[in-house]
Amino acid sequence: RGFDRRERGGSSDVVILYGWHPVTLALANPNRLIRKLFATENAAHRLTEEKIPTSVAPEIVRADVIAKRLSADAVHQGLLAEVDPLDAPDIDTLEADGIVLVLDQITDPHNVGAILRTAAAFGVKAIVTTARHSPEVTGVLAKAASGALEYVPFVTVQNLARALNELKDLGFLTVGLDSEGAENLATVKMRNPLALVLGAEGKGLRQLTRDTCDVVARLDMPGEIKSLNVSNAAALALYLGANRLGLVD
């Protein structure tokens, strides 16, 4: 039962990863300490076949043994690992280059995982999130991120407005995304380095976050439904930002 509590975010000293991509990319990450690895016979055979490096020998178990340690809807693909969390950089150590994403109290792990996956695809340098009102790094988030957890560092801060000011001091242009934004994001003069700030669905950006951003912009949509899921909005904003900064062809 202690394992279950850790998976649900009750402990900060162990992260439970499950599923092929989250586990195999963690295994391949030299900065990730693997404590235990559990695999079905088929998954263990595939690890060998695909020459996936394993720092610890997998313990062969039945699929239902893994399933019992996870929520009913978890798709584990025969792999589960107990790992240490990755070291999180301090905000003042971030390189003033490229794009950073800032999440203002986005709490859903599926949304944050999807944002993380998109962030990895666009080469985002870090994701900044608050210590409170944000999801813990669990298997659910890692599964939604499809392994991107190994590529994009999380920076956790106590005060988001202060963090935005620190990013400004490093030279970042801070652009908040909000449906009531004064400017259309497509016409904002974005520059390198860039911090894109996203708020929770429904609530949007908090007032202090809005006030601290250099620019607050909206995504204008041509259809009848004007708002997007926050992970889709992140993807669109990242494409516009990366394109403006010359990071994509």
Backbone as numpy.savetxt, mean C-alpha at the origin, in Angstrom:
# Nx Ny Nz CAx CAy CAz Cx Cy Cz
-5.11 -20.02 18.50 -5.93 -18.81 18.50 -5.07 -17.55 18.50
-3.89 -17.61 19.11 -3.00 -16.45 19.11 -2.63 -16.04 17.70
-2.47 -17.02 16.82 -2.15 -16.76 15.42 -3.27 -15.93 14.79
-4.53 -16.33 15.08 -5.66 -15.61 14.52 -5.67 -14.15 14.97
-5.35 -13.92 16.24 -5.35 -12.55 16.73 -4.30 -11.72 16.00
-3.15 -12.30 15.74 -2.11 -11.56 15.02 -2.57 -11.22 13.60
-3.22 -12.18 12.96 -3.69 -11.93 11.59 -4.69 -10.79 11.57
-5.47 -10.63 12.62 -6.48 -9.58 12.64 -5.94 -8.26 13.17
-4.63 -8.18 13.31 -4.03 -6.90 13.67 -3.81 -6.71 15.15
-3.86 -7.80 15.95 -3.71 -7.67 17.39 -2.28 -7.56 17.84
-1.32 -7.80 16.99 0.09 -7.72 17.40 0.90 -7.09 16.29
1.90 -6.32 16.68 2.70 -5.63 15.67 3.99 -6.37 15.35
4.23 -7.51 16.03 5.54 -8.14 15.86 5.54 -9.24 14.81
4.38 -9.64 14.32 4.33 -10.67 13.28 3.31 -10.25 12.23
3.67 -10.42 10.97 2.73 -10.20 9.87 2.47 -11.55 9.23
1.20 -11.85 9.01 0.81 -13.10 8.35 0.55 -12.81 6.88
1.33 -13.41 6.01 1.13 -13.28 4.57 0.59 -14.59 4.01
-0.31 -14.51 3.05 -0.81 -15.71 2.40 -1.08 -15.42 0.93
-1.09 -16.49 0.14 -1.27 -16.33 -1.30 0.07 -16.35 -2.03
0.05 -16.76 -3.28 1.28 -16.99 -4.04 2.15 -15.73 -4.16
1.58 -14.64 -4.69 2.39 -13.44 -4.92 2.90 -12.80 -3.63
2.04 -12.57 -2.63 2.56 -11.97 -1.39 3.67 -12.79 -0.75
3.52 -14.11 -0.71 4.50 -14.94 -0.02 5.78 -15.08 -0.83
5.68 -15.36 -2.12 6.90 -15.58 -2.91 7.72 -14.30 -3.07
7.05 -13.15 -3.17 7.81 -11.89 -3.26 8.45 -11.54 -1.92
7.79 -11.92 -0.83 8.41 -11.75 0.49 9.64 -12.65 0.62
9.53 -13.88 0.13 10.67 -14.80 0.16 11.85 -14.26 -0.63
11.55 -13.55 -1.71 12.62 -13.03 -2.58 13.20 -11.70 -2.08
12.57 -11.12 -1.06 13.01 -9.82 -0.55 14.08 -10.02 0.53
15.33 -9.62 0.28 16.39 -9.83 1.27 16.18 -9.05 2.57
15.33 -8.03 2.52 15.06 -7.22 3.71 13.93 -7.78 4.57
13.31 -8.86 4.12 12.17 -9.44 4.83 12.61 -10.68 5.60
12.45 -10.68 6.92 12.78 -11.84 7.74 11.59 -12.79 7.79
11.78 -14.01 7.30 10.73 -15.03 7.31 10.90 -15.88 8.57
9.88 -15.93 9.38 9.95 -16.75 10.60 9.54 -18.20 10.33
8.38 -18.35 9.68 7.88 -19.70 9.38 7.21 -19.68 8.02
7.27 -20.82 7.34 6.65 -20.96 6.02 5.86 -22.25 6.00
4.59 -22.14 5.64 3.71 -23.30 5.55 3.25 -23.45 4.10
3.30 -24.67 3.59 2.94 -24.91 2.19 2.26 -26.26 2.05
1.30 -26.33 1.12 0.76 -27.63 0.75 1.79 -28.34 -0.12
1.60 -29.62 -0.33 2.55 -30.37 -1.17 2.65 -29.76 -2.56
1.49 -29.41 -3.13 1.49 -28.83 -4.47 2.23 -27.50 -4.51
1.99 -26.66 -3.50 2.65 -25.35 -3.46 4.15 -25.50 -3.26
4.55 -26.44 -2.40 5.98 -26.69 -2.16 6.66 -27.17 -3.44
5.96 -28.02 -4.18 6.50 -28.51 -5.45 6.67 -27.36 -6.44
5.68 -26.46 -6.46 5.76 -25.30 -7.36 6.90 -24.38 -6.96
7.12 -24.20 -5.66 8.25 -23.38 -5.20 9.57 -23.92 -5.75
9.72 -25.25 -5.68 10.93 -25.90 -6.19 11.03 -25.76 -7.70
9.90 -26.01 -8.36 9.86 -25.98 -9.82 10.21 -24.60 -10.36
9.72 -23.56 -9.69 9.96 -22.19 -10.17 11.21 -21.57 -9.55
11.97 -22.42 -8.80 13.24 -21.98 -8.20 13.06 -20.73 -7.33
11.99 -20.72 -6.54 11.76 -19.62 -5.60 12.68 -19.81 -4.39
13.48 -18.80 -4.04 14.38 -18.96 -2.90 13.60 -19.03 -1.58
13.98 -19.95 -0.72 13.34 -20.05 0.59 14.41 -20.05 1.68
14.37 -19.02 2.52 15.36 -18.93 3.60 15.04 -19.89 4.74
13.78 -20.32 4.79 13.39 -21.35 5.77 12.71 -22.49 5.01
12.92 -23.70 5.47 12.29 -24.85 4.82 10.79 -24.82 5.09
9.97 -25.03 4.05 8.52 -25.02 4.27 8.06 -26.22 5.09
7.11 -25.96 5.97 6.45 -27.05 6.70 5.26 -27.49 5.85
5.26 -28.75 5.43 4.20 -29.25 4.55 2.95 -29.54 5.38
1.85 -28.91 4.98 0.58 -29.08 5.69 -0.55 -29.25 4.67
-1.70 -29.71 5.14 -2.88 -29.80 4.28 -3.46 -28.40 4.08
-4.18 -28.23 2.99 -4.78 -26.93 2.67 -5.72 -26.46 3.77
-6.45 -27.39 4.38 -7.42 -26.98 5.41 -6.73 -26.47 6.67
-5.49 -26.91 6.91 -4.74 -26.41 8.07 -4.43 -24.92 7.88
-4.06 -24.54 6.67 -3.83 -23.12 6.37 -5.14 -22.35 6.43
-6.18 -22.92 5.83 -7.48 -22.25 5.76 -8.03 -21.93 7.15
-7.80 -22.83 8.10 -8.31 -22.62 9.46 -7.66 -21.41 10.14
-6.51 -21.01 9.67 -5.80 -19.89 10.28 -6.20 -18.54 9.68
-7.07 -18.58 8.69 -7.44 -17.36 7.97 -8.94 -17.19 7.97
-9.40 -16.04 7.49 -10.83 -15.81 7.37 -11.41 -16.72 6.29
-12.71 -16.91 6.34 -13.37 -17.90 5.47 -13.19 -17.59 3.98
-13.07 -16.31 3.63 -13.00 -15.94 2.21 -11.56 -15.77 1.71
-10.57 -16.09 2.54 -9.17 -15.90 2.15 -8.74 -16.95 1.12
-8.13 -16.51 0.03 -7.62 -17.41 -1.01 -6.12 -17.55 -0.80
-5.69 -18.69 -0.23 -4.29 -18.80 0.19 -3.39 -19.50 -0.81
-3.95 -20.21 -1.78 -3.18 -20.88 -2.84 -2.08 -21.79 -2.27
-2.32 -22.31 -1.08 -1.41 -23.29 -0.51 -0.17 -22.73 0.16
-0.12 -21.41 0.37 1.05 -20.79 0.99 0.66 -19.83 2.10
1.38 -19.90 3.21 1.23 -18.96 4.31 2.59 -18.78 4.98
2.91 -17.54 5.32 4.19 -17.26 5.97 3.99 -16.34 7.17
4.74 -16.60 8.22 4.85 -15.68 9.35 6.13 -14.89 9.14
6.00 -13.56 9.06 7.16 -12.73 8.74 7.25 -11.54 9.70
8.44 -10.96 9.78 8.61 -9.71 10.52 8.17 -8.55 9.65
7.66 -7.47 10.25 7.35 -6.28 9.46 8.63 -5.70 8.86
8.49 -5.05 7.72 9.63 -4.36 7.12 9.91 -3.07 7.89
11.17 -2.67 7.92 11.52 -1.39 8.55 10.89 -0.25 7.77
10.29 0.70 8.48 9.66 1.85 7.84 10.60 3.05 7.91
10.83 3.71 6.79 11.71 4.89 6.82 11.03 6.08 7.50
11.82 7.01 8.00 11.28 8.27 8.51 11.04 9.19 7.32
10.06 10.07 7.49 9.67 10.93 6.37 10.82 11.83 5.93
11.67 12.27 6.87 12.75 13.19 6.49 13.91 12.49 5.79
13.81 11.16 5.65 14.86 10.43 4.92 14.45 10.14 3.48
13.23 10.53 3.10 12.77 10.27 1.73 13.55 11.11 0.73
13.86 10.49 -0.39 14.55 11.20 -1.46 13.57 12.16 -2.13
14.00 13.38 -2.38 13.14 14.38 -3.01 13.11 14.16 -4.51
12.49 13.07 -4.91 12.44 12.71 -6.33 11.26 11.77 -6.56
10.55 11.97 -7.66 9.45 11.07 -7.98 8.17 11.41 -7.22
7.34 10.38 -7.04 6.00 10.58 -6.46 5.88 9.83 -5.14
5.26 10.51 -4.18 4.88 9.91 -2.90 3.36 10.01 -2.80
2.73 8.98 -2.27 1.29 9.00 -2.02 1.06 9.24 -0.53
0.09 10.08 -0.22 -0.27 10.35 1.17 -1.74 9.98 1.35
-2.03 9.11 2.31 -3.40 8.62 2.54 -3.95 9.22 3.83
-5.05 9.96 3.70 -5.67 10.63 4.84 -6.82 9.79 5.39
-6.51 8.93 6.35 -7.50 8.11 7.05 -8.30 7.20 6.11
-7.62 6.57 5.16 -8.25 5.52 4.35 -8.10 4.22 5.13
-9.22 3.66 5.56 -9.18 2.57 6.53 -9.39 1.18 5.95
-9.95 1.08 4.75 -10.27 -0.24 4.21 -9.01 -0.93 3.67
-8.66 -2.11 4.20 -7.42 -2.77 3.75 -7.44 -3.18 2.29
-8.63 -3.49 1.75 -8.70 -3.85 0.32 -8.37 -2.64 -0.55
-8.90 -1.47 -0.16 -8.59 -0.25 -0.91 -7.11 0.11 -0.80
-6.56 0.04 0.41 -5.15 0.39 0.60 -4.27 -0.61 -0.15
-4.65 -1.89 -0.13 -3.90 -2.90 -0.87 -3.91 -2.64 -2.36
-5.09 -2.27 -2.88 -5.20 -1.97 -4.32 -4.39 -0.72 -4.67
-4.42 0.28 -3.80 -3.61 1.49 -4.01 -2.13 1.14 -4.01
-1.74 0.27 -3.10 -0.34 -0.15 -2.99 0.12 -0.85 -4.27
-0.73 -1.69 -4.81 -0.39 -2.41 -6.05 -0.19 -1.42 -7.20
-1.10 -0.45 -7.30 -0.97 0.57 -8.34 0.28 1.42 -8.11
0.54 1.75 -6.85 1.72 2.55 -6.51 3.00 1.86 -6.95
3.07 0.55 -6.73 4.25 -0.21 -7.16 4.40 -0.18 -8.67
3.27 -0.25 -9.38 3.31 -0.23 -10.85 3.84 1.10 -11.38
3.58 2.19 -10.64 4.02 3.51 -11.09 5.34 3.94 -10.45
5.96 3.05 -9.69 7.25 3.38 -9.09 7.18 4.41 -7.99
6.05 4.45 -7.28 5.91 5.39 -6.16 6.98 5.10 -5.11
7.58 6.17 -4.57 8.72 6.03 -3.66 8.31 5.64 -2.25
7.11 6.04 -1.82 6.64 5.71 -0.47 5.16 6.02 -0.37
4.51 5.38 0.60 3.14 5.72 0.97 3.17 6.22 2.40
2.64 7.42 2.60 2.58 8.02 3.93 1.17 7.86 4.47
1.05 7.33 5.67 -0.26 7.12 6.28 -0.18 7.41 7.77
-1.34 7.62 8.38 -1.37 7.95 9.80 -1.32 6.69 10.66
-0.78 6.83 11.86 -0.71 5.70 12.78 -2.11 5.26 13.20
-3.01 6.22 13.35 -4.40 5.91 13.69 -5.27 6.07 12.45
-6.40 5.39 12.45 -7.37 5.47 11.35 -6.76 5.06 10.02
-5.96 4.01 10.06 -5.43 3.40 8.84 -5.28 1.91 9.12
-5.39 1.07 8.10 -5.34 -0.37 8.35 -3.94 -0.84 8.71
-3.87 -1.82 9.62 -2.58 -2.44 9.90 -2.18 -3.30 8.70
-0.88 -3.53 8.60 -0.37 -4.36 7.51 -0.65 -5.81 7.87
-1.72 -6.35 7.30 -2.12 -7.73 7.54 -2.11 -8.50 6.23
-2.41 -9.79 6.32 -2.49 -10.62 5.13 -3.54 -10.15 4.15
-4.64 -9.59 4.66 -5.72 -9.09 3.79 -5.18 -7.96 2.91
-4.50 -7.01 3.54 -3.92 -5.90 2.78 -2.86 -6.40 1.81
-2.00 -7.30 2.30 -0.92 -7.82 1.45 -1.45 -8.59 0.26
-2.53 -9.35 0.47 -3.14 -10.12 -0.62 -3.72 -9.17 -1.67
-4.41 -8.12 -1.21 -4.97 -7.13 -2.14 -3.86 -6.42 -2.90
-2.71 -6.26 -2.25 -1.57 -5.59 -2.90 -0.81 -6.50 -3.84
-1.08 -7.80 -3.80 -0.47 -8.78 -4.70 1.06 -8.71 -4.71
1.65 -8.58 -3.52 3.11 -8.58 -3.42 3.76 -7.21 -3.42
2.96 -6.16 -3.68 3.54 -4.81 -3.78 4.08 -4.31 -2.45
3.67 -4.94 -1.36 4.17 -4.58 -0.04 5.70 -4.64 0.03
6.30 -5.48 -0.79 7.76 -5.64 -0.78 8.47 -4.53 -1.54
7.73 -3.71 -2.27 8.36 -2.71 -3.14 8.14 -1.26 -2.71
7.04 -0.99 -2.03 6.71 0.40 -1.68 6.73 0.55 -0.16
7.68 1.30 0.39 7.73 1.44 1.85 6.56 2.25 2.41
6.11 1.85 3.59 5.08 2.59 4.33 5.76 3.51 5.33
5.39 4.77 5.31 5.85 5.73 6.32 4.65 6.06 7.20
4.72 5.72 8.47 3.61 5.98 9.39 3.92 7.21 10.22
2.97 8.15 10.25 3.18 9.41 10.97 2.05 9.62 11.98
2.34 10.42 13.00 1.33 10.74 14.01 0.43 11.88 13.54
0.99 12.83 12.81 0.26 14.03 12.42 0.44 14.26 10.92
-0.65 14.14 10.16 -0.54 14.20 8.70 -0.21 15.60 8.20
-0.79 16.62 8.82 -0.51 17.99 8.39 0.98 18.31 8.59
1.53 17.87 9.71 2.96 18.09 9.95 3.79 17.35 8.92
3.36 16.12 8.58 4.08 15.32 7.58 4.05 16.02 6.22
2.91 16.61 5.86 2.82 17.34 4.59 3.78 18.54 4.58
3.87 19.21 5.72 4.81 20.34 5.80 6.26 19.87 5.69
6.55 18.69 6.25 7.90 18.12 6.11 8.19 17.78 4.65
7.19 17.24 3.95 7.36 16.95 2.53 7.61 18.24 1.75
6.88 19.30 2.09 7.10 20.59 1.44 8.53 21.08 1.68
9.01 20.91 2.92 10.39 21.32 3.23 11.41 20.56 2.39
11.05 19.32 2.02 11.94 18.52 1.17 11.82 18.91 -0.30
10.86 19.78 -0.61 10.70 20.24 -1.99 9.50 19.67 -2.72
8.68 18.85 -2.05 7.54 18.24 -2.70 6.42 19.26 -2.93
5.80 19.18 -4.11 4.53 19.86 -4.36 3.44 18.95 -3.82
2.59 19.46 -2.92 1.55 18.62 -2.31 0.21 18.93 -2.96
-0.36 17.92 -3.61 -1.62 18.08 -4.34 -2.67 17.17 -3.73
-3.69 17.77 -3.14 -4.79 17.00 -2.57 -5.85 16.71 -3.61
-6.46 15.54 -3.52 -7.55 15.16 -4.42 -8.86 15.23 -3.67
-9.79 16.02 -4.19 -11.09 16.18 -3.53 -12.12 16.55 -4.58
-13.32 15.99 -4.44 -14.37 16.25 -5.44 -14.74 17.73 -5.50
-14.47 18.47 -4.42 -14.77 19.91 -4.39 -13.53 20.75 -4.69
-12.49 20.11 -5.22 -11.25 20.84 -5.51 -11.46 21.99 -6.48
-10.70 23.06 -6.29 -10.86 24.26 -7.12 -10.34 24.07 -8.53
-9.37 23.18 -8.71 -8.76 22.98 -10.03 -9.00 21.57 -10.54
-8.95 21.42 -11.86 -9.00 20.10 -12.49 -7.59 19.52 -12.46
-7.43 18.32 -11.92 -6.10 17.74 -11.78 -5.37 17.67 -13.12
-6.13 17.46 -14.19 -5.52 17.33 -15.52 -4.82 18.62 -15.96
-5.18 19.75 -15.36 -4.57 21.03 -15.77 -3.63 21.61 -14.70
-3.48 20.90 -13.58 -2.57 21.38 -12.53 -1.13 21.28 -13.02
-0.33 22.29 -12.74 1.09 22.27 -13.14 1.87 21.45 -12.11
1.90 20.15 -12.32 2.60 19.26 -11.40 4.09 19.25 -11.72
4.89 19.05 -10.68 6.34 19.01 -10.86 6.95 17.97 -9.93
8.21 17.67 -10.21 8.97 16.70 -9.43 9.75 17.43 -8.33
9.70 16.93 -7.07 8.95 15.78 -6.56 7.50 16.15 -6.26
6.65 15.12 -6.27 5.21 15.33 -6.16 4.62 14.43 -5.08
3.78 15.00 -4.23 3.02 14.22 -3.25 1.54 14.34 -3.57
0.90 13.22 -3.86 -0.53 13.18 -4.13 -1.24 12.73 -2.86
-2.25 13.48 -2.44 -2.91 13.25 -1.16 -4.34 12.80 -1.40
-4.69 11.63 -0.87 -6.01 11.04 -1.09 -6.75 10.91 0.23
-8.05 11.20 0.21 -8.87 11.08 1.41 -9.77 9.86 1.35
-10.39 9.56 2.48 -11.29 8.41 2.57 -12.54 8.64 1.74
-13.10 7.54 1.23 -14.35 7.65 0.48 -15.44 8.16 1.41
-16.26 9.06 0.88 -17.33 9.63 1.70 -16.86 10.88 2.41
-15.86 10.74 3.28 -15.37 11.89 4.06 -14.48 12.81 3.24
-13.70 12.24 2.35 -12.74 13.04 1.61 -11.60 13.50 2.49
-10.93 14.55 2.08 -9.82 15.09 2.86 -10.34 15.84 4.07
-9.67 15.68 5.20 -10.01 16.49 6.37 -9.63 17.95 6.11
-10.30 18.86 6.81 -10.10 20.29 6.55 -8.65 20.72 6.71
-8.00 20.26 7.78 -6.60 20.65 8.00 -5.70 20.11 6.90
-6.02 18.91 6.41 -5.25 18.33 5.29 -5.42 19.20 4.05
-6.67 19.56 3.76 -6.95 20.43 2.60 -6.18 21.74 2.71
-6.25 22.34 3.90 -5.61 23.65 4.10 -4.09 23.58 3.97
-3.51 22.40 4.26 -2.06 22.26 4.24 -1.53 21.98 2.83
-2.36 21.39 1.97 -1.92 21.08 0.59 -1.65 22.36 -0.20
-0.66 22.31 -1.08 -0.39 23.44 -1.97 -1.55 23.68 -2.92
-2.12 22.59 -3.41 -3.21 22.63 -4.38 -4.24 21.58 -3.99
-5.52 21.90 -4.13 -6.57 20.88 -3.97 -7.30 20.79 -5.31
-7.27 19.61 -5.91 -7.78 19.43 -7.27 -8.81 18.32 -7.32
-9.62 18.36 -8.35 -10.65 17.35 -8.55 -10.34 16.56 -9.82
-10.95 15.38 -9.92 -10.88 14.59 -11.15 -12.21 14.76 -11.88
-12.21 15.46 -12.99 -13.44 15.67 -13.75 -13.74 14.45 -14.60
-14.94 13.88 -14.43 -15.34 12.69 -15.17 -16.49 13.05 -16.11
-16.50 12.49 -17.34 -17.51 12.87 -18.33 -18.86 12.18 -18.15
-18.91 11.09 -17.39 -20.13 10.30 -17.27 -21.08 10.82 -16.21
-22.19 10.07 -16.04 -23.21 10.47 -15.07 -22.73 10.32 -13.63
-21.91 9.29 -13.37 -21.36 9.10 -12.03 -20.03 9.83 -11.98
-19.94 10.78 -11.07 -18.77 11.67 -11.04 -17.67 11.22 -10.09
-17.99 10.31 -9.18 -16.99 9.92 -8.19 -16.46 8.52 -8.49
-15.22 8.29 -8.12 -14.57 6.99 -8.31 -14.23 6.37 -6.97
-14.14 5.04 -6.94 -13.54 4.37 -5.79 -12.15 4.95 -5.57
-11.74 5.08 -4.31 -10.48 5.77 -4.01 -9.27 5.08 -4.66
-9.31 3.76 -4.80 -8.18 3.08 -5.45 -8.14 3.38 -6.94
-9.32 3.53 -7.56 -9.36 3.91 -8.98 -8.93 5.37 -9.16
-9.35 6.22 -8.24 -8.93 7.63 -8.29 -7.41 7.73 -8.14
-6.85 6.89 -7.28 -5.39 6.88 -7.10 -4.69 6.49 -8.40
-5.22 5.48 -9.08 -4.61 5.03 -10.34 -4.64 6.13 -11.39
-5.78 6.81 -11.50 -5.90 7.88 -12.49 -4.98 9.05 -12.13
-4.94 9.42 -10.86 -4.08 10.52 -10.42 -2.61 10.18 -10.63
-2.24 8.94 -10.34 -0.85 8.52 -10.53 -0.47 8.55 -12.01
-1.39 8.14 -12.87 -1.08 8.18 -14.30 -0.86 9.62 -14.76
-1.77 10.51 -14.34 -1.62 11.92 -14.72 -0.31 12.50 -14.17
-0.02 12.19 -12.90 1.19 12.71 -12.28 2.45 12.15 -12.92
2.48 10.84 -13.12 3.67 10.20 -13.70 3.89 10.68 -15.14
2.81 10.89 -15.85 2.90 11.37 -17.23 3.45 12.80 -17.25
2.95 13.64 -16.34 3.40 15.04 -16.27 4.87 15.14 -15.87
5.31 14.22 -15.03 6.71 14.23 -14.57 7.64 13.50 -15.54
7.07 12.96 -16.63 7.89 12.26 -17.62 8.35 10.89 -17.17
7.59 10.28 -16.24 7.98 8.97 -15.73 7.42 7.82 -16.56
6.44 8.13 -17.44 5.90 7.12 -18.35 6.04 7.64 -19.77
6.19 6.72 -20.72 6.35 7.11 -22.12 5.00 7.54 -22.70
